[in-house]
Coordinates of C-alpha atoms and ligand atoms in Angstrom, one line a residue:
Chain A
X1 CA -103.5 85.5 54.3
X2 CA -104.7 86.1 51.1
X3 CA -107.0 83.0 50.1
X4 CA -107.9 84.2 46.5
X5 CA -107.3 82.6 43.1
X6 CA -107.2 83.3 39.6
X7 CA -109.7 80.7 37.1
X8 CA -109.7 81.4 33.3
X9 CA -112.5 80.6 31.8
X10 CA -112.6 80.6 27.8
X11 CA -111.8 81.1 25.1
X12 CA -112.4 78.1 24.1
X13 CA -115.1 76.8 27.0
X14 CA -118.2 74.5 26.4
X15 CA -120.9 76.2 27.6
X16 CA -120.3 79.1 25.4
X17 CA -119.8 78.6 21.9
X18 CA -117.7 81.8 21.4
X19 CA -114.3 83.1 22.4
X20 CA -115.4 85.0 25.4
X21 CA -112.3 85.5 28.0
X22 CA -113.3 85.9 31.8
X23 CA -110.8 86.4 34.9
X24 CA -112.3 85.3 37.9
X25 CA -111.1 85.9 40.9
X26 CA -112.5 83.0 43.6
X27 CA -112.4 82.7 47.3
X28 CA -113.1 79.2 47.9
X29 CA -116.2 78.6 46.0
X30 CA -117.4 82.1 45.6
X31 CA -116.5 84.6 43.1
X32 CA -115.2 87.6 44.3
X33 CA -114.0 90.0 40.8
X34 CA -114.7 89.0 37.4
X35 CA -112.2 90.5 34.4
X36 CA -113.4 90.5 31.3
X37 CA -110.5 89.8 28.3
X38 CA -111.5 91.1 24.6
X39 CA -110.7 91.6 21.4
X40 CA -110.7 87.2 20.2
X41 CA -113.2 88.0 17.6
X42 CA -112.7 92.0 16.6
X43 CA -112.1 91.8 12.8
X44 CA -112.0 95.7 12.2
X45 CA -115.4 96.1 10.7
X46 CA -115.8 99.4 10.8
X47 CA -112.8 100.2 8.5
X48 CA -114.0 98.5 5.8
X49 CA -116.7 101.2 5.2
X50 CA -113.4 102.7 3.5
X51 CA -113.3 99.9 0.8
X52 CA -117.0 99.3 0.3
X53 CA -119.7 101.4 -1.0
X54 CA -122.6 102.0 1.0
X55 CA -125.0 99.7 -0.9
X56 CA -122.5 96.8 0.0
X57 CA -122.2 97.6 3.4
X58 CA -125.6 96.0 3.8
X59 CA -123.7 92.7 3.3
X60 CA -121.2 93.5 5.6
X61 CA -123.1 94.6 8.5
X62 CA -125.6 91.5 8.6
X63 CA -122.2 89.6 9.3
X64 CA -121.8 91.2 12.3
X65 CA -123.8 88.9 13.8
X66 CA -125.4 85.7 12.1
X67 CA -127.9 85.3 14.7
X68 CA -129.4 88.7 15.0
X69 CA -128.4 89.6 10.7
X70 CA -131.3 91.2 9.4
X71 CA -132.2 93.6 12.7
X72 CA -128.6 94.9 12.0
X73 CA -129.3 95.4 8.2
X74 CA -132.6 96.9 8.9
X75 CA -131.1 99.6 11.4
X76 CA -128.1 100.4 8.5
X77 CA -130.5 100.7 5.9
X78 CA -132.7 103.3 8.1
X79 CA -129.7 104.8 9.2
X80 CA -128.9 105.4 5.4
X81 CA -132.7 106.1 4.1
X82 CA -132.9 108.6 7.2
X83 CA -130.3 110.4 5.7
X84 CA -131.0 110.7 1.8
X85 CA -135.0 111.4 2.8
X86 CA -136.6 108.6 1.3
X87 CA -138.6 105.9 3.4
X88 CA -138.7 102.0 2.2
X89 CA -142.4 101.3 0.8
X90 CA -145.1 100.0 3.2
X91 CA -145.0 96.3 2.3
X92 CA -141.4 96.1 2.3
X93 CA -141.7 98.0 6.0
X94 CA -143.9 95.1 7.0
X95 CA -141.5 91.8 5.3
X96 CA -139.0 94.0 7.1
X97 CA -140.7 93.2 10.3
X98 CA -141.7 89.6 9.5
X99 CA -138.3 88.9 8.9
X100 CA -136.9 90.3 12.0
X101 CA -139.3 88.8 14.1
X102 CA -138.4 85.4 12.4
X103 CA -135.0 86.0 13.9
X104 CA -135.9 87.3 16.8
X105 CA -138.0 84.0 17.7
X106 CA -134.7 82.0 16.8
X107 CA -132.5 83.9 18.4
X108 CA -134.7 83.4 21.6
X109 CA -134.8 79.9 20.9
X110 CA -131.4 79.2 20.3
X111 CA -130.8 80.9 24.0
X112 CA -133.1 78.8 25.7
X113 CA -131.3 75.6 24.8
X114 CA -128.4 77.3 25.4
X115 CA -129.5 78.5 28.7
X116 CA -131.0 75.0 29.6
X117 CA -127.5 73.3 29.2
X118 CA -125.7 76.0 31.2
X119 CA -127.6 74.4 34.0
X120 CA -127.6 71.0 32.7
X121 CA -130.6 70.1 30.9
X122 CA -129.7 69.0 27.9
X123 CA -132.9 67.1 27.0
X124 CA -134.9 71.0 26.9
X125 CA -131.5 72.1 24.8
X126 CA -132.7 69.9 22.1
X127 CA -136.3 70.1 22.4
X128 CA -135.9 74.3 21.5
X129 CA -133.6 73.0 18.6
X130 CA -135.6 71.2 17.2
X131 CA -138.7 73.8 17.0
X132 CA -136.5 76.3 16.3
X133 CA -135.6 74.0 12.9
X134 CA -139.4 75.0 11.8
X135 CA -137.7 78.8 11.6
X136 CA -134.7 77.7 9.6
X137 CA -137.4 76.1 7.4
X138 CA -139.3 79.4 6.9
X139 CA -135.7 81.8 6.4
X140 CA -134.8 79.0 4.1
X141 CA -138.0 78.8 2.0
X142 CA -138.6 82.4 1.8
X143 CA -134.8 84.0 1.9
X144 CA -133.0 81.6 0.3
X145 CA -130.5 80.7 3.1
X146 CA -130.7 79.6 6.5
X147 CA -128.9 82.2 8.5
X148 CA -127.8 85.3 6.8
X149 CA -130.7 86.2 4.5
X150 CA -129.6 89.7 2.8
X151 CA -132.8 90.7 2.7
X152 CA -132.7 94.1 3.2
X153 CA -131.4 97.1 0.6
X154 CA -130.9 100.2 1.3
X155 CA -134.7 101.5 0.3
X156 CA -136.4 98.3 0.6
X157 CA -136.3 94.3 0.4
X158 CA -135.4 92.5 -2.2
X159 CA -137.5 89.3 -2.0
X160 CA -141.7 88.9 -1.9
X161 CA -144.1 86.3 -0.3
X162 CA -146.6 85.0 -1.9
X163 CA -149.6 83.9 -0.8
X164 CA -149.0 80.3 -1.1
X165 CA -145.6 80.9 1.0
X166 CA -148.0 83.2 3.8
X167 CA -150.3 80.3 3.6
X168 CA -147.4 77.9 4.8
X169 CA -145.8 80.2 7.0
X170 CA -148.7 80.6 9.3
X171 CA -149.1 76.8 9.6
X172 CA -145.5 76.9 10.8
X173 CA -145.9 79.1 13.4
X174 CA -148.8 77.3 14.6
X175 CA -146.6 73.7 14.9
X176 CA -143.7 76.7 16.8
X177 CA -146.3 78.1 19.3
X178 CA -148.0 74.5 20.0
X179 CA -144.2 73.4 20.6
X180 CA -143.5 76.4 23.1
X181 CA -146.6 75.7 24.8
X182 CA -145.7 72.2 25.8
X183 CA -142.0 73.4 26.6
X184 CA -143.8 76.0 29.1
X185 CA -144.3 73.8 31.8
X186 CA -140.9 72.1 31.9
X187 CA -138.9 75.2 31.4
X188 CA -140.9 77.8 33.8
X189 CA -142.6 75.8 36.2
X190 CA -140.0 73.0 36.7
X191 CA -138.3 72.4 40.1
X192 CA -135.3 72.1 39.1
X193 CA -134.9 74.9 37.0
X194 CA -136.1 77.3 39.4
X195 CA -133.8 76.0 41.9
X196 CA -130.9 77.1 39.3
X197 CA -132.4 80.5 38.2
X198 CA -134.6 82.1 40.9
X199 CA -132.7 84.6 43.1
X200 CA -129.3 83.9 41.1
X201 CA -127.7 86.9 39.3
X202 CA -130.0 89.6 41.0
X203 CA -130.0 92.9 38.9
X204 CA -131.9 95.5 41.2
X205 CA -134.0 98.0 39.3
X206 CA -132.2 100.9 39.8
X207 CA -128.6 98.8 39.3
X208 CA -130.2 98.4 35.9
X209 CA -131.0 102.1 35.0
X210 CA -127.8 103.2 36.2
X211 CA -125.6 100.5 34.5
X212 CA -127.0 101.1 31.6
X213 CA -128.4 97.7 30.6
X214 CA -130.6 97.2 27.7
X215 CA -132.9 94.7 26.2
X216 CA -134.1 91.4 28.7
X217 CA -131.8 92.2 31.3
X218 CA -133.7 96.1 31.7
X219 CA -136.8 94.6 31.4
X220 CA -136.5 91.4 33.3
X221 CA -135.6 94.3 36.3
X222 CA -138.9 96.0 35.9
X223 CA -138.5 98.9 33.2
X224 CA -140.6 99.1 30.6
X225 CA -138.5 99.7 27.9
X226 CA -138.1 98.6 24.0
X227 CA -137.2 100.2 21.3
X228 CA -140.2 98.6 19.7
X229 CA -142.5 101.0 21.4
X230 CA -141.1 104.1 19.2
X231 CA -142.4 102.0 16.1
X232 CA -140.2 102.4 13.4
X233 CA -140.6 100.1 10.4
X234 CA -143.6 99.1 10.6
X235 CA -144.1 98.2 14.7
X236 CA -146.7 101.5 14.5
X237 CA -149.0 99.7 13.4
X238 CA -149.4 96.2 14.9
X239 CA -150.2 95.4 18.4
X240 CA -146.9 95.7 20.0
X241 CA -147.0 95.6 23.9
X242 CA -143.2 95.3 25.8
X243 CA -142.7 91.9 28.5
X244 CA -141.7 92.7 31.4
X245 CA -140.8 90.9 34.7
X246 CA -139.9 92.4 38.2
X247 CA -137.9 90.0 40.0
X248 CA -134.5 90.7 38.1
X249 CA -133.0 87.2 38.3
X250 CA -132.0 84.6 35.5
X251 CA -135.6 83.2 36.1
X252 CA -136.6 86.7 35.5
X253 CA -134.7 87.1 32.4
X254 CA -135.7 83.7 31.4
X255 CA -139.5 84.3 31.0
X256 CA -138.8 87.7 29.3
X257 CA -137.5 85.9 26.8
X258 CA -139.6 82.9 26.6
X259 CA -142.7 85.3 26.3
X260 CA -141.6 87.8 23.8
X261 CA -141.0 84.9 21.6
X262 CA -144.5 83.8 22.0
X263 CA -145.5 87.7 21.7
X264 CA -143.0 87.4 18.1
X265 CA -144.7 84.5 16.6
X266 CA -147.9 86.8 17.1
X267 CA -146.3 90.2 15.7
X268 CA -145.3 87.7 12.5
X269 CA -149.0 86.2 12.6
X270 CA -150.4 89.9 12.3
X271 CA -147.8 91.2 10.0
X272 CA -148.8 88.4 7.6
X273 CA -152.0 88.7 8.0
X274 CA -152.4 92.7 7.2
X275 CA -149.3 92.9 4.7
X276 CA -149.8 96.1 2.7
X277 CA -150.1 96.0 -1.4
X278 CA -147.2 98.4 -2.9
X279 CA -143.9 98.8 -4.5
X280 CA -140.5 96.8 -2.7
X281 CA -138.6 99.5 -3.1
X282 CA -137.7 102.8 -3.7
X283 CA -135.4 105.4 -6.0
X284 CA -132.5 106.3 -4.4
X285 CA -131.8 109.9 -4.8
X286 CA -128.2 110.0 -5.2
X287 CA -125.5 109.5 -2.6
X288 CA -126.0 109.8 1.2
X289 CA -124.5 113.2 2.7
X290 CA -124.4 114.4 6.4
X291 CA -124.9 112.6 9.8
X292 CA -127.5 110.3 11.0
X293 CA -128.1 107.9 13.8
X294 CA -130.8 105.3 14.3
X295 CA -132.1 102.3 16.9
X296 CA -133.8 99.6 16.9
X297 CA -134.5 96.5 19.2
X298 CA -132.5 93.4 18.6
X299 CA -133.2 89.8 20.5
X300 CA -130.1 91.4 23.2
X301 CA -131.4 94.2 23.4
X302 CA -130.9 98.7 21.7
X303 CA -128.7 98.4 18.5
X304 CA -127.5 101.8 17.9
X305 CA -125.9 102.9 14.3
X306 CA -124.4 105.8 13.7
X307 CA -123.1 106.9 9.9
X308 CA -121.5 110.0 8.3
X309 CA -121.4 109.9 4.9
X310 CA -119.8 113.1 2.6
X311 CA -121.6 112.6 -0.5
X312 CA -119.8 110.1 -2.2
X313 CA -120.4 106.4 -2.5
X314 CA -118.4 105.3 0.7
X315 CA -119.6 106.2 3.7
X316 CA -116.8 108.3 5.8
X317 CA -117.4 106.4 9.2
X318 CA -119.6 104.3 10.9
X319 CA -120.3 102.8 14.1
X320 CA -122.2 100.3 16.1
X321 CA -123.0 100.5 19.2
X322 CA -124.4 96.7 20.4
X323 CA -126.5 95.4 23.4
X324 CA -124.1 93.0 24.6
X325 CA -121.6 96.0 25.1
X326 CA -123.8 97.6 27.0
X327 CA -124.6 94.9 29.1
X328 CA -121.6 94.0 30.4
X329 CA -121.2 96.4 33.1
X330 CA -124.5 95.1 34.5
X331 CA -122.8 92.0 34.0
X332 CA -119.9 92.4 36.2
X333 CA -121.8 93.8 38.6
X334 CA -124.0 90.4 39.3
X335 CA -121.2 88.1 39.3
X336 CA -119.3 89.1 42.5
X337 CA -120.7 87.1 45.4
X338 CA -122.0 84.4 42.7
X339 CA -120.8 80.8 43.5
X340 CA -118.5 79.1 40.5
X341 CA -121.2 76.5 39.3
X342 CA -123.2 79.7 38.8
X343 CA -121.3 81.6 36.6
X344 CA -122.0 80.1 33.4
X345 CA -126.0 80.7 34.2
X346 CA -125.2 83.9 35.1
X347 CA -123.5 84.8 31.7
X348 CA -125.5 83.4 29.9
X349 CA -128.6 84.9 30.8
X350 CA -127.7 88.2 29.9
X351 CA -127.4 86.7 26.3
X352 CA -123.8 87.5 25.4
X353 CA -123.0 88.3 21.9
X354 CA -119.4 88.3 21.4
X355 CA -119.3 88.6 17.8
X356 CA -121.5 91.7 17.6
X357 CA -119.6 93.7 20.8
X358 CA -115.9 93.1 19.2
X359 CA -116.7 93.2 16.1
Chain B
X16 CA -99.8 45.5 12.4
X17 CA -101.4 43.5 15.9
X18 CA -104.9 43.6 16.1
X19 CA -105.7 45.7 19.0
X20 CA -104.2 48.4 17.0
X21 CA -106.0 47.4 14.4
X22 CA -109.2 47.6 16.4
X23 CA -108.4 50.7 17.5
X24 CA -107.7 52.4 15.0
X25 CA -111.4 51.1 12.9
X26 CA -113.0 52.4 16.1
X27 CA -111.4 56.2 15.7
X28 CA -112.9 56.4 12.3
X29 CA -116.1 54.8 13.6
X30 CA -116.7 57.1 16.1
X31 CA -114.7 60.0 15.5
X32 CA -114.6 62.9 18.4
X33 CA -114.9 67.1 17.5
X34 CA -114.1 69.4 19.1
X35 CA -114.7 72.8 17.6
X36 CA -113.1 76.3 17.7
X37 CA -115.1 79.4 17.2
X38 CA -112.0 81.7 15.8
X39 CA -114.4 85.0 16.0
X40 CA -117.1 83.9 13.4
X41 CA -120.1 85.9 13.1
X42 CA -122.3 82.6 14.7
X43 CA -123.7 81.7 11.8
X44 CA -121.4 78.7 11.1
X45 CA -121.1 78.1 15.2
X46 CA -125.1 77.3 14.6
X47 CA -124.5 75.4 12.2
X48 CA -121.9 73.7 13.7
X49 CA -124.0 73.0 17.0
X50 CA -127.4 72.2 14.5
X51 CA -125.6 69.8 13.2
X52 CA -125.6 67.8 16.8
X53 CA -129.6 68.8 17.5
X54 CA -132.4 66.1 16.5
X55 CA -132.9 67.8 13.3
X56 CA -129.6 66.1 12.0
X57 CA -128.1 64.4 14.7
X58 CA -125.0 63.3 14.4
X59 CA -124.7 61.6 17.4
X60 CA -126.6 58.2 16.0
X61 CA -123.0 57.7 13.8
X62 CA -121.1 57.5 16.6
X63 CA -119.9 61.7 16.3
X64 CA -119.5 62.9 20.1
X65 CA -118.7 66.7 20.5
X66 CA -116.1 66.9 23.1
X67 CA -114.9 70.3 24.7
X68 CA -111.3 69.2 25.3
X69 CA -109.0 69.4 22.4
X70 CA -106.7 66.3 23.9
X71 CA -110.0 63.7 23.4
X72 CA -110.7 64.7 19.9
X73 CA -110.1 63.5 16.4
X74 CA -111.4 66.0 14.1
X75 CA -111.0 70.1 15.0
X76 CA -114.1 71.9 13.3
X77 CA -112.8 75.7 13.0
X78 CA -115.1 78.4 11.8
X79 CA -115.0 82.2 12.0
X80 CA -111.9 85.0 10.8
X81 CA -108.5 83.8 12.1
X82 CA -107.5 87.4 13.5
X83 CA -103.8 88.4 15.0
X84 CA -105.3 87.6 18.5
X85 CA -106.8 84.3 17.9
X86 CA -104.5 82.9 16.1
X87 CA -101.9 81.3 18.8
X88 CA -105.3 79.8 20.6
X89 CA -105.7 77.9 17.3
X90 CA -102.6 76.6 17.0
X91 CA -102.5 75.7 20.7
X92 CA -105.7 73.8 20.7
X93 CA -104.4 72.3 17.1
X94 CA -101.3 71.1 19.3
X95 CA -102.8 69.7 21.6
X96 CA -104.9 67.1 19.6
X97 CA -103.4 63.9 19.7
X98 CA -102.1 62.8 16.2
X99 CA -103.3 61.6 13.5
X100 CA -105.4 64.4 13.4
X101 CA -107.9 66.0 10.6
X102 CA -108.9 69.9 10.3
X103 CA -112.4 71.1 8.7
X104 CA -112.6 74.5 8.0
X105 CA -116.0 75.7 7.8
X106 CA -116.7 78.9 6.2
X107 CA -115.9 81.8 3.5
X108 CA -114.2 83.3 7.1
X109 CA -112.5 80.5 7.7
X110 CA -111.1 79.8 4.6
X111 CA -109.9 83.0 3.0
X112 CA -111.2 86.3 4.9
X113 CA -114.0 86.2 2.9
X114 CA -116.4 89.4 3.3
X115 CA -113.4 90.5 6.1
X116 CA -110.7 90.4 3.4
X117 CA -110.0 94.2 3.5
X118 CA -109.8 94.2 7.0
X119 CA -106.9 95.1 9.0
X120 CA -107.3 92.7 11.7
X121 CA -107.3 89.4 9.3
X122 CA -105.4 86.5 8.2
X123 CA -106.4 84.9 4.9
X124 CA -107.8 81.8 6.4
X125 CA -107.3 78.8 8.8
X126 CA -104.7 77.4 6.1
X127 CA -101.9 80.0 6.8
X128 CA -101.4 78.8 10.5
X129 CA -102.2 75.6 10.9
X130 CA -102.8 72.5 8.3
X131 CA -106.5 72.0 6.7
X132 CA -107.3 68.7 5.3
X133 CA -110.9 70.0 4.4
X134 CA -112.7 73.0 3.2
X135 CA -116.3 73.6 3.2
X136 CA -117.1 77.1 1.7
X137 CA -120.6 79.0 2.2
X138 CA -122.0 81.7 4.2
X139 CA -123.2 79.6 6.4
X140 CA -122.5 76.5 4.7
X141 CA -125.9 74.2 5.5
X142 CA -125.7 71.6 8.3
X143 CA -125.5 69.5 5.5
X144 CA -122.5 70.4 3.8
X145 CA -120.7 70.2 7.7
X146 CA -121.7 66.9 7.9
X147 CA -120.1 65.7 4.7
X148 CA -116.9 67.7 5.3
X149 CA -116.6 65.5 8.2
X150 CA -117.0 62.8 6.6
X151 CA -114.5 63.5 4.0
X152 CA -112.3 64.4 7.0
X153 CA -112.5 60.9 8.3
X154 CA -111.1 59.7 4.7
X155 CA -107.9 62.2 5.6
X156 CA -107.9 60.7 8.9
X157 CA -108.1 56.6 7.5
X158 CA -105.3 57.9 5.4
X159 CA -103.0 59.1 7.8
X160 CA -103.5 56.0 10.0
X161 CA -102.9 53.9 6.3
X162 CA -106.1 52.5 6.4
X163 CA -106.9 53.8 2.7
X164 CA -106.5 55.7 0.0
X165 CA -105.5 59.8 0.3
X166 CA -108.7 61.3 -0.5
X167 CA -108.9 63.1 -4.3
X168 CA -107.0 66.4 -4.0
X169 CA -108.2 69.9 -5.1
X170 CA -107.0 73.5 -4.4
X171 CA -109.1 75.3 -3.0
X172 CA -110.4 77.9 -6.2
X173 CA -108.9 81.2 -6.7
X174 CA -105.9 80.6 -4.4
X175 CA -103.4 79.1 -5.6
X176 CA -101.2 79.1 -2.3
X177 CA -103.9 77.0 -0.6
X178 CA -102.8 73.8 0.6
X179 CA -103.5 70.7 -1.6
X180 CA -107.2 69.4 0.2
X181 CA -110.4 67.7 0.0
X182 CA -113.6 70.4 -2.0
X183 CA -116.4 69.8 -0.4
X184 CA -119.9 71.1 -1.5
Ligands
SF4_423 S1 -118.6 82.5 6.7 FE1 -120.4 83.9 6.8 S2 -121.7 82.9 8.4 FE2 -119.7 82.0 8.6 S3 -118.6 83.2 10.1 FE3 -118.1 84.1 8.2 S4 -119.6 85.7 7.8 FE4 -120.4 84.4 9.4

């Protein structure tokens, strides 16, 4: 007798705030096949390089994704600056990384709540909220705007700090990092929370290498591995070391994340501190020709660019390879087995990113 | 008009229930959206409750490009709301395409499948402006119930196809 059934879960759902579609396929309680459904939030991105020149493509590709927007602008503009030969000036290298890291420490935040009310604990949800409002404050005071901050060109940034603003800004991260600290206890040593994370949504380490995940789920398994560590923009030179955890479960995954944020907040501390005098930008040489492809390390996980341009002010194609994409198969792989109050732990700890893999 | 309807009707706009539909935004207006409830601007203490069931709520928040594939989910959760209802749609996305305009995949807003009553434009509009296109949405809704006046009308600038509704901003 065949004892299976079918639950939808999304689009619309309340743990996850995007359209994400998932089939499962239940016995009883437990989960026995998980389907994924796309395509709620593809908005043909890629084509539009056709309409828009190359310099405005920088707009375009931060709204990929609002949460992650200036990592995705950064790797478009190296992707771009790789191929006409020039390299963005060593301050603007350095806001390049402040900024990111900035986004990085929300993005992080904004998971942890969100992870916190997947299993319920909705107090923590708005305790991370509210630090992570001291971020908005910074993007806001030093961008302009709260989410999308179009700060990167192609061959620099466009805005400055001064050293009133630095002044501020490190004063801010000290009220962040004294808020994390007293989260610390209630979100990694809690009862309760380990109950709901430890030994849920195992990813062995060799599952992880051969399904190809990236970002907190790889290194949550044991692998040391971040794009960070090949130092492009300016990563070379400050102290960058990757987190990494063994166990491979959502508590795993969980303190990845809730240490590279404090890790961030010191990356932005250094950057600030050691931020190189020089130009913002630089000439561009003309229009981009030929092929280039570049990566960097988003709060999910490898973003992967690739352009082709033919010498004229649009670019002839481009495409984007995100974390999220590549972590579903890993995915998929832990849910089977899973029981049903699990599954919105389970999908939420690898972080998924709907808007960025659909595009 | 009895009074229990009466009362009823005074506590709908007194505490008015959202529920809100991602339509494939880029997250920054979901963020907002959600900010809006986190202790930064909480707008639980007037009596807002975010509820994840269409059939409970008053007021449908919609953010994000309306695309080919999302468009029937909107207009089913739109359906299902019990009347009288009021729409806010949040974003440059959301209310004409914006950056997306070119694109294949996109419809030219929120308006062209279901009705708005409000329009909050920005990329992301602050938490700020969300919370006062809410508002204004509550004087749609006091209006529809016949508790007050319509609010002022304004089309929505550069379209002239959009429907007549509340600027915001
Ligand atoms: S309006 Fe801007 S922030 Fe909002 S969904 Fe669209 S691109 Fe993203």
């Amino acid at each position: 007798m065949n004892r299976s059934t079918v639950i939808p879960f999304g689009p619309q759902h309340p743990v996850l705030p995007e359209p994400l579609h998932i089939k499962f396929v239940v016995e009883d309680e437990t989960v026995v096949q998980a389907v994924p459904q796309l395509g709620f939030v593809h908005r043909g991105l890629e084509s539009l390089v056709r309409t828009k020149d190359f310099n405005q493509m920088v707009f375009v590709v931060e709204r990929i994704c609002g949460i992650c927007s200036c990592i995705h602008a950064n790797c478009y503009c190296n992707a771009i600056e790789d191929m006409l030969g020039v390299t963005a000036p060593p301050r603007a290298q350095f806001l390049r990384v402040i900024w990111s890291e900035l986004h990085r420490i929300h993005s992080h935040l904004l998971w942890l709540g969100l992870f916190a009310d997947a299993f319920g604990f909705e107090s923590v949800f708005h305790q991370f909220w509210r630090i992570r409002e001291h971020v908005m404050d910074i993007c806001e005071a030093t961008a302009g705007n709260r989410v999308i901050l179009s700060i990167n060109v192609v061959g620099g940034v466009r805005r400055d700090l001064n050293l009133d603003q630095i002044n501020w800004m490190l004063g801010e991260l000290d009220k962040i990092e004294n808020g994390m600290r007293e989260l610390t206890r209630t979100m990694l040593d809690d009862y309760t929370v380990q109950e709901r994370t430890r030994g849920i949504g195992v990813l062995s380490k060799d599952d992880a290498r051969l399904l190809g995940a990236v970002g907190p789920t790889l290194r949550g398994s044991g692998w040391e591995c971040d794009e960070r560590m090949h130092g492009y923009a300016a990563y070379k030179e400050l102290n960058f070391v990757p987190v990494v955890e063994h166990d491979g479960d959502c508590y795993a995954r969980c303190k990845v994340r809730f240490n590279e944020t404090l890790h961030a907040i010191e990356l932005v501390r250094e950057a600030l501190n050691r931020l190189p005098e020089s130009e913002l930008t630089v000439k561009l040489p003309g229009n981009p020709d030929g092929e280039s492809v570049f990566r960097v390390e988003q709060p999910r996980g490898e973003l992967f660019y690739y352009v082709r341009a033919n010498g004229s002010k649009m670019l002839e194609r481009m495409r984007v390879r995100t974390p999220t994409f590549a972590n579903i198969p890993p995915l998929l792989a832990m849910l089977p087995g899973c029981k049903l109050p699990d599954v919105p732990v389970i999908v939420l700890s690898i972080d998924p990113c709907i808007s960025c893999t659909e595009r | 008009m009895g009074f229990v309807e009466n009362m009823i009707k005074k506590s709908r706009l007194k505490s008015p229930w959202i529920v809100h539909f991602d339509c494939g935004s880029c997250n920054g207006c979901d963020i907002e959206v959600l900010a809006c409830l986190t202790p930064m601007y909480d707008v639980e203490r007037f009596g807002v409750v975010n509820t994840g069931n269409p059939k409970h709520a008053d007021v449908l928040l919609v953010t994000g490009t309306v695309n080919h594939r999302n468009r029937h989910v909107l207009k089913q959760i739109y359906e299902q709301m019990p009347e009288p209802k009021a729409v806010v749609s949040i974003g440059a996305c959301n209310l004409s395409g914006g950056v997306f305009k070119d694109s294949y995949n996109i419809l030219n807003g929120a308006h062209t499948v279901i009705p708005v009553d409000v329009f909050v434009p920005g990329c992301p509009p602050k938490p700020e402006a969300i919370i006062d296109g809410v508002v204004t949405a509550l004087n749609a809704l006091a209006a529809k119930m016949g508790l007050g006046p319509a609010p002022g009308a304004a089309l929505m600038p550069g379209d002239e196809d959009a429907p007549k509704a509340a600027a915001v901003g």
